[in-house]
Short mmCIF file of C-alpha atoms and ligand atoms in Angstrom, two decimals:
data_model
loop_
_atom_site.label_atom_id
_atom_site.label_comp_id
_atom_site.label_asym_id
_atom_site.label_seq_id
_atom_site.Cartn_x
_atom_site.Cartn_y
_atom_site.Cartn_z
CA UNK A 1 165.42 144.63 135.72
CA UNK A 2 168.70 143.29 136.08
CA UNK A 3 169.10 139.30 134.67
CA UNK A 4 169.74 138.32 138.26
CA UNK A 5 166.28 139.26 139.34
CA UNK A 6 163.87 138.20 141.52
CA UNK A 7 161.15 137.41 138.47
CA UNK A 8 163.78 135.19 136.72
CA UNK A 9 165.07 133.19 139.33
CA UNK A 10 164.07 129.37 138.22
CA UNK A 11 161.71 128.03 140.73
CA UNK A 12 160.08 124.22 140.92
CA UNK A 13 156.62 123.70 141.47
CA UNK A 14 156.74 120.58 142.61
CA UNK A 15 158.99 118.54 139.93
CA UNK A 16 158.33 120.83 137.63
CA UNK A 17 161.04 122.60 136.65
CA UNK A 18 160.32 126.65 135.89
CA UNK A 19 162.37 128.64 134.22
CA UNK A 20 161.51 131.60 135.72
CA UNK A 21 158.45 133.07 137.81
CA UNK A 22 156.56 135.01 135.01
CA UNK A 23 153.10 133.02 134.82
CA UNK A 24 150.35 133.57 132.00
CA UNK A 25 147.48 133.83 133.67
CA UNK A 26 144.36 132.38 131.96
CA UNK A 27 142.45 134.82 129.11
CA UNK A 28 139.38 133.63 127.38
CA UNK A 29 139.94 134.39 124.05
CA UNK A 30 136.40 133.51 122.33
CA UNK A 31 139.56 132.51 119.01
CA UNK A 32 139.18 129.24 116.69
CA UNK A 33 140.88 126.08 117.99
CA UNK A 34 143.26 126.45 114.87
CA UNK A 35 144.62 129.75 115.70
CA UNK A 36 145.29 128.77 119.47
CA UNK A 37 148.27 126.32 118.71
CA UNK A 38 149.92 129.59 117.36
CA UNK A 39 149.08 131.91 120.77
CA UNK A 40 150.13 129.59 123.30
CA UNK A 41 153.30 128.62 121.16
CA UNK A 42 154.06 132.21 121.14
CA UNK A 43 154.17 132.62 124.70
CA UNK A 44 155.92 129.28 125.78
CA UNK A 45 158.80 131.40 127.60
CA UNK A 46 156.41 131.78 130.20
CA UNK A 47 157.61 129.67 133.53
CA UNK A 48 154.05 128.49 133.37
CA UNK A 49 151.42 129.19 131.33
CA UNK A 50 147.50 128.83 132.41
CA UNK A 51 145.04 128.58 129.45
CA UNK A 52 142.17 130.13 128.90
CA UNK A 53 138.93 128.60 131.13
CA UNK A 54 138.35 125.06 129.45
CA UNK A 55 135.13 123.63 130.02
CA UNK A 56 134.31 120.46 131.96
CA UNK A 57 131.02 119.52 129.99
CA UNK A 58 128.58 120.65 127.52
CA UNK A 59 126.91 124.02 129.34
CA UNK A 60 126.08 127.27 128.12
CA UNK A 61 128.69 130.19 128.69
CA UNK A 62 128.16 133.94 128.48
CA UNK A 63 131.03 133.77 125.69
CA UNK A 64 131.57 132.43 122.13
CA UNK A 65 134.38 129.70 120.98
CA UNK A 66 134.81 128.60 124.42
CA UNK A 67 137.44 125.35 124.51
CA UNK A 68 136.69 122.55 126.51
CA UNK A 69 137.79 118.92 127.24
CA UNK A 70 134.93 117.02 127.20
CA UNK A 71 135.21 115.23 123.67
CA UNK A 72 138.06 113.53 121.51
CA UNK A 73 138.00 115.98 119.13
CA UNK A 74 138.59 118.58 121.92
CA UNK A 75 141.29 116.36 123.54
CA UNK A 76 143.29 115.90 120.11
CA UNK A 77 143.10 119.75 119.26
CA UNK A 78 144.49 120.84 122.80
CA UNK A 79 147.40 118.20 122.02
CA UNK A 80 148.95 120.13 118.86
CA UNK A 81 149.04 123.24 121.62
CA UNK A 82 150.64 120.94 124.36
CA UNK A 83 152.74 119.87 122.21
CA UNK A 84 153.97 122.62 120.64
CA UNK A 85 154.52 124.19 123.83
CA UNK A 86 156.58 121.63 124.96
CA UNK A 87 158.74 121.47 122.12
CA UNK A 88 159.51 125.10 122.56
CA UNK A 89 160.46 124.27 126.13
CA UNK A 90 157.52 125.53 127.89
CA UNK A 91 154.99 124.06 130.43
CA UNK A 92 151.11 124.39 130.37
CA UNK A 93 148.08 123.84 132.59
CA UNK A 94 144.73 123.92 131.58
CA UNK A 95 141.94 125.96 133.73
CA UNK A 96 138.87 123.63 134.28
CA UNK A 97 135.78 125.96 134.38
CA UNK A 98 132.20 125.06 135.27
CA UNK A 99 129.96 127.85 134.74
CA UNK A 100 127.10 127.04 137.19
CA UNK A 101 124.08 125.04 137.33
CA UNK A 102 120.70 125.91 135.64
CA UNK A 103 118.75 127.43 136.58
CA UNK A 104 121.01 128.43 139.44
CA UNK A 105 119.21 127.11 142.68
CA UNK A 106 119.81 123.29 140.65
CA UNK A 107 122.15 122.41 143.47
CA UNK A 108 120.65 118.92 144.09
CA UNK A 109 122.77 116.34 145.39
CA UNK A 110 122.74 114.69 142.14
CA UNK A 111 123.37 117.16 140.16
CA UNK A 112 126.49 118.21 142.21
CA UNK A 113 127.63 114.70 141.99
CA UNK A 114 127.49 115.02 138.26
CA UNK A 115 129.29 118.06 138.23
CA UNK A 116 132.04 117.10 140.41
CA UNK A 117 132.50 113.84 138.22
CA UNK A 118 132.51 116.16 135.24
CA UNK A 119 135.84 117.18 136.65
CA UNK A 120 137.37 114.11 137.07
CA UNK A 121 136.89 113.17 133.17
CA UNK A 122 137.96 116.84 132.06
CA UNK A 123 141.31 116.55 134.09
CA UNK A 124 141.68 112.64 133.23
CA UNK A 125 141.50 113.97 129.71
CA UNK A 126 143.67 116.45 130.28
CA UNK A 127 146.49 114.11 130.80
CA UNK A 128 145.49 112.44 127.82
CA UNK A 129 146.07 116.07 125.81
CA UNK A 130 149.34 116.38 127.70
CA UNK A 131 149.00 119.13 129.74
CA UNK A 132 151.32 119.55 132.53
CA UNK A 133 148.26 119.80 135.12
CA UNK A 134 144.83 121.51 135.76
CA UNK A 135 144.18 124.86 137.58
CA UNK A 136 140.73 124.81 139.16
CA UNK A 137 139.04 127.76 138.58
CA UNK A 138 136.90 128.47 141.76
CA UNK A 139 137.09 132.18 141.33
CA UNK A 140 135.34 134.53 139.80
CA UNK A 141 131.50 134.55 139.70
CA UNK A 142 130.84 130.61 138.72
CA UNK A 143 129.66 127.27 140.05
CA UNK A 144 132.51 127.18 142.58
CA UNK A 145 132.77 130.52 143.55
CA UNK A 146 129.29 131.04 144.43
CA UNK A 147 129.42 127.97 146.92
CA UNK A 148 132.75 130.15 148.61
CA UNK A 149 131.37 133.76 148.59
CA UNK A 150 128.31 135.05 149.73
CA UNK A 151 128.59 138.44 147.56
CA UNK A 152 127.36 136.11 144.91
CA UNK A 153 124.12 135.73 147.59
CA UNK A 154 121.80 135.53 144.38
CA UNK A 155 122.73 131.99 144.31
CA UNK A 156 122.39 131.39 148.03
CA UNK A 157 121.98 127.59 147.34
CA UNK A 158 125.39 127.02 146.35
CA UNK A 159 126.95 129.00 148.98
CA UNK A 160 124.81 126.53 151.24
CA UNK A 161 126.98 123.62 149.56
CA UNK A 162 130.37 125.67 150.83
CA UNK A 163 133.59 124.62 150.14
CA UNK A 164 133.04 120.68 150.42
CA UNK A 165 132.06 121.15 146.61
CA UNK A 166 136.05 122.68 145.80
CA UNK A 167 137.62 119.58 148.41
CA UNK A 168 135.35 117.22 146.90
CA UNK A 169 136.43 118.37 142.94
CA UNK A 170 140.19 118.30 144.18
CA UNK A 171 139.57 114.90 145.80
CA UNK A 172 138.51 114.15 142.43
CA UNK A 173 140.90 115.31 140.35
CA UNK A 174 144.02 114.29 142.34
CA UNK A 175 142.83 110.73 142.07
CA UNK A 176 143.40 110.83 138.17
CA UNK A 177 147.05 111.43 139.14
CA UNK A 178 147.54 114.98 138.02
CA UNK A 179 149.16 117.88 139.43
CA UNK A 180 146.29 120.39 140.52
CA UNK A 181 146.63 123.69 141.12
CA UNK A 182 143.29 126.10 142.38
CA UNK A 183 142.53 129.71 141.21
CA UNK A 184 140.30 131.72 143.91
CA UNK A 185 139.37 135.13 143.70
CA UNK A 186 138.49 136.16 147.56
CA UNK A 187 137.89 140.19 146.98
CA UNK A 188 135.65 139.06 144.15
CA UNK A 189 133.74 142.28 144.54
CA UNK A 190 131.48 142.22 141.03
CA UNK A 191 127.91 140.57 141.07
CA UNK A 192 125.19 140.15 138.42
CA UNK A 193 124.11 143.52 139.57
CA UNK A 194 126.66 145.78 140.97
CA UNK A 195 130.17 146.08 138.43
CA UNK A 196 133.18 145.97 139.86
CA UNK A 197 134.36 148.30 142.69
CA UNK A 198 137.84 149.01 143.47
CA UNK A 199 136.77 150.15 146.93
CA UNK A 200 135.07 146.96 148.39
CA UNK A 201 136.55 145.41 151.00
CA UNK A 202 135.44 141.49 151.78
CA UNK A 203 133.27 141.00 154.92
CA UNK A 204 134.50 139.26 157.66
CA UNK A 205 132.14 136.16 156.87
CA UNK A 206 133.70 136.33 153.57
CA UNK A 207 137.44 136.33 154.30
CA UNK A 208 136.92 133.98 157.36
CA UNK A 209 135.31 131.21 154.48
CA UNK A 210 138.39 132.26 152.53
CA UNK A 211 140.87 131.43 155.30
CA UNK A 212 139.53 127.77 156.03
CA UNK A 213 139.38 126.78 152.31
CA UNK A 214 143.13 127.96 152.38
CA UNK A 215 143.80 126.44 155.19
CA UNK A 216 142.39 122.56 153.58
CA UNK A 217 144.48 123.16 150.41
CA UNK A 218 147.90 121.54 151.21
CA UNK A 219 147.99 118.69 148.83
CA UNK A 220 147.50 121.61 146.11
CA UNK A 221 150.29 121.99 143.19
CA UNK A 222 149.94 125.38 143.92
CA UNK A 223 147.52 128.07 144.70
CA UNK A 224 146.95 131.33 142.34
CA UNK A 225 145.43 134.42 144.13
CA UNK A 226 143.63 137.00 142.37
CA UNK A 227 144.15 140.25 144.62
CA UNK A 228 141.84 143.28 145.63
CA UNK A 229 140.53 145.29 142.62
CA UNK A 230 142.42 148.33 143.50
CA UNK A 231 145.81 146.59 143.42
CA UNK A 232 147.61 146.10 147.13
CA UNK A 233 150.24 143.97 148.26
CA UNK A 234 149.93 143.47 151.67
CA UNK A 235 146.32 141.63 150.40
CA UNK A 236 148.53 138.58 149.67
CA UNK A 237 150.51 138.17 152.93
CA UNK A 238 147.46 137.08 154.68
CA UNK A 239 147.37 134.00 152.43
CA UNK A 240 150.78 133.48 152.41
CA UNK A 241 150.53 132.97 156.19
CA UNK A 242 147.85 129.90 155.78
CA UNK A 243 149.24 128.16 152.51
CA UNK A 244 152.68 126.70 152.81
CA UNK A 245 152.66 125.86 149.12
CA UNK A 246 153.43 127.29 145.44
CA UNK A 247 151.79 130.74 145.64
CA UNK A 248 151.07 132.59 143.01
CA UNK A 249 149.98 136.15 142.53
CA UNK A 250 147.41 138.35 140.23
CA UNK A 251 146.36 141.15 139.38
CA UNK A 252 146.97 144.33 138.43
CA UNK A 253 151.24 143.25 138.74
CA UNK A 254 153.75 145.38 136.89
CA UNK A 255 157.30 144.39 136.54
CA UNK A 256 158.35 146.01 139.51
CA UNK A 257 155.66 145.26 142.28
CA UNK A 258 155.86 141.61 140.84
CA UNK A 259 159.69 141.77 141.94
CA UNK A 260 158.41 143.04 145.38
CA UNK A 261 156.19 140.40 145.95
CA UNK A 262 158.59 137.41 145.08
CA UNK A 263 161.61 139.36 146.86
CA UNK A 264 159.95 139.58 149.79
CA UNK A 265 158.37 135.94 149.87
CA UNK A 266 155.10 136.93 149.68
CA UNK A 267 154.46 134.63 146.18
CA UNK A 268 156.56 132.17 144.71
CA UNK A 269 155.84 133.51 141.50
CA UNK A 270 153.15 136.35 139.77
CA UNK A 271 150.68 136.08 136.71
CA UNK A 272 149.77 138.32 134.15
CA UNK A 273 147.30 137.79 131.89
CA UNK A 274 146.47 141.62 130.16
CA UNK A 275 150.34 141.92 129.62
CA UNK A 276 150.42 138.85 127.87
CA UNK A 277 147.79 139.68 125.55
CA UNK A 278 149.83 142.80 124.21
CA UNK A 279 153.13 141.00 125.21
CA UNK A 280 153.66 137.56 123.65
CA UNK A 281 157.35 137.72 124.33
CA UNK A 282 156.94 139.15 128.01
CA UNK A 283 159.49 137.39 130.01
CA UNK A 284 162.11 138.94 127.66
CA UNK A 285 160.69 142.47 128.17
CA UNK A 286 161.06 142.07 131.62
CA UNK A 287 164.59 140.80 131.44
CA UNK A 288 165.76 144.11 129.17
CA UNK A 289 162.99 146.26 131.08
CA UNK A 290 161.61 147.33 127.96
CA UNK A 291 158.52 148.98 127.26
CA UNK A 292 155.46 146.88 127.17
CA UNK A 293 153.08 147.16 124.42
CA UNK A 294 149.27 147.82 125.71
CA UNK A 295 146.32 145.39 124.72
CA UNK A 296 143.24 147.16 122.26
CA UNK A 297 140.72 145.59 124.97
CA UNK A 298 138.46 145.62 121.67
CA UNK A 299 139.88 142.33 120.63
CA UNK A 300 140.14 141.14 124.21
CA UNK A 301 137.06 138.75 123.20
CA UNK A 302 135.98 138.58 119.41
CA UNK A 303 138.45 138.85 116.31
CA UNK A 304 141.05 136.49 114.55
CA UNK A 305 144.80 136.51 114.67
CA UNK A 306 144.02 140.45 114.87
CA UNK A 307 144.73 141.27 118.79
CA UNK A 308 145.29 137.44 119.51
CA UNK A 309 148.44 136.05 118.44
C1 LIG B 401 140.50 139.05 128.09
C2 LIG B 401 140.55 138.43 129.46
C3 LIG B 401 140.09 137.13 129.64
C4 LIG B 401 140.15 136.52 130.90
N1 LIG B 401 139.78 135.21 131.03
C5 LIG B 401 139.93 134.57 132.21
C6 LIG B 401 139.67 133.17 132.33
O1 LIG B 401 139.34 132.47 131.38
N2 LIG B 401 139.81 132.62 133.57
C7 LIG B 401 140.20 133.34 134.66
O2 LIG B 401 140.31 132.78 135.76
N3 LIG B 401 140.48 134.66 134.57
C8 LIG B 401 140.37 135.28 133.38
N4 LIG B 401 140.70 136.61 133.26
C9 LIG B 401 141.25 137.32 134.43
C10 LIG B 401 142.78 137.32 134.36
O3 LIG B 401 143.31 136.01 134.47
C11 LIG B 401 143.40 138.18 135.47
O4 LIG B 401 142.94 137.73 136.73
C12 LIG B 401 143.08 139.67 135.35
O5 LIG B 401 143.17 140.12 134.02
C13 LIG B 401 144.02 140.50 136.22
O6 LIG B 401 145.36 140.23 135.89
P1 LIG B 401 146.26 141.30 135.06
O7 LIG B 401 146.25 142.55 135.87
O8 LIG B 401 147.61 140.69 134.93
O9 LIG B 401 145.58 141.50 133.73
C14 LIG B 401 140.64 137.25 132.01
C15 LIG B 401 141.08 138.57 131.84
C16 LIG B 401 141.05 139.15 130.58
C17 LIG B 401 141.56 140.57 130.42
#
């Protein structure tokens, strides 16, 4: 890749300034709060980074060491990463992540209220630990998503909520003043029972719920699409045609289909998160096209500083 590139053309997300359009898409890390200050720092070249899914309250999560935002002590530890970060010259968001109600057919009105205001103190406090802004996660297979995708029809009563739950949580958040940015996940194809298939292709239902969320979400920061399983371009352009905003891309991206898809105006910029892992310095690969260093996946989730920083 040539300096001039496509991936390394400074972009602004709003007024934010970024450097370039390499994004570091979030990773769970199950890591100690002390050793994160050190992984984020590392990676501050990033034109944006995402953290790891940060969680809006006190629930349980299929994972260990799972940060949140929901207490001082919380707030003060994500502010030595924030901090850091910036004083390297970089810019972070945090991903706000509610794992679901329990048990899962819990979607009262109250309790939705609850969890929507749970948002609204997690991204108010994310302000307060400096963060740049919040990414939304509504993808994947959690409170959120299930109200957007009716794969996840083992929790039929949130898809009955739809997606006034996601417009009323970005109401919500954009009242505390920060930037907001939303993660979905449309060819989510993996369910509590069937793993992921690289062959599925969304329902019409599906991509037709898909298309009016996208359609609502112009007062977004910007939107971040995770693609098909079995990685395709073209997936992207559909999305591109309903959201005038910051788009950007994920998964499965190498350096030169991430080129592609900014060169062509199909994203304004692309994520990686499994490149990161092994790649710290990534943005710098990319600009020598050097060889990138593959993740152990056995340290994707439990470890120390082994696999993590
Ligand atoms: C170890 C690991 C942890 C992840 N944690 C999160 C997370 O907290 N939130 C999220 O939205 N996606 C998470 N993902 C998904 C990634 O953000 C990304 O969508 C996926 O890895 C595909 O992108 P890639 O091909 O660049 O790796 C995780 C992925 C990995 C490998």
């Amino acid at each position: 890749m040539s300096q001039g590139s496509a991936l390394l053309r400074p972009v602004t997300l709003g007024d934010l300034k970024l450097p370039n359009r390499v994004v570091m898409a979030p990773t769970t890390r199950c890591r100690p709060p002390e050793l994160r200050v050190l992984y984020y720092a590392r990676r501050a070249s990033a034109g944006l980074i995402v953290t790891e899914g940060t969680l809006v309250s006190d629930q349980p999560v299929p994972f260990p060491q799972v940060p949140g935002l929901f207490t001082p002590e919380q707030v003060a530890g994500w502010r030595r990463v924030t901090d850091l970060v910036h004083t390297l010259g970089g810019r972070i968001m945090v991903q706000l992540w509610h794992a679901g109600l329990t048990p899962p057919d819990a979607m009262t009105p109250s309790e939705i209220a609850t969890a929507v205001a749970d948002y609204r103190s997690a991204a108010a406090n994310a302000l307060r630990a400096g963060f740049d802004g919040v990414e939304i996660a509504a993808n994947g297979t959690y409170l959120i998503a299930q109200s957007l995708n009716p794969r996840l029809n083992h929790r039929t009563d949130a898809y009955r909520v739809g997606p006034r739950l996601l417009l009323d949580v970005i109401d919500t958040v954009l009242t505390t003043g920060c930037r907001v940015g939303v993660r979905l996940s449309p060819y989510w194809c993996a369910t509590d029972s069937t793993p992921a298939c690289p062959d599925y292709i969304p329902d019409g239902e599906t991509l037709s719920r898909y298309d009016d969320v996208v359609r609502e979400l112009d007062s977004l920061s910007y939107l971040h699409l995770r693609g098909p399983a079995a990685f395709e371009l073209d997936a992207f352009a559909r999305y591109r045609k309903l959201f005038d905003g910051f788009l950007v891309a994920n998964n499965g991206f190498a350096l030169d289909s991430a080129e592609a898809a900014v060169e062509s105006g199909i994203a304004d910029a692309v994520s990686f998160a499994r490149h990161f892992i092994a790649n710290p310095d990534l943005v710098t690969r990319f600009a020598l096209d050097q060889e990138l260093s593959v993740a152990d996946r056995a340290f994707n989730y439990v470890g120390g500083p082994v696999g993590y920083v």
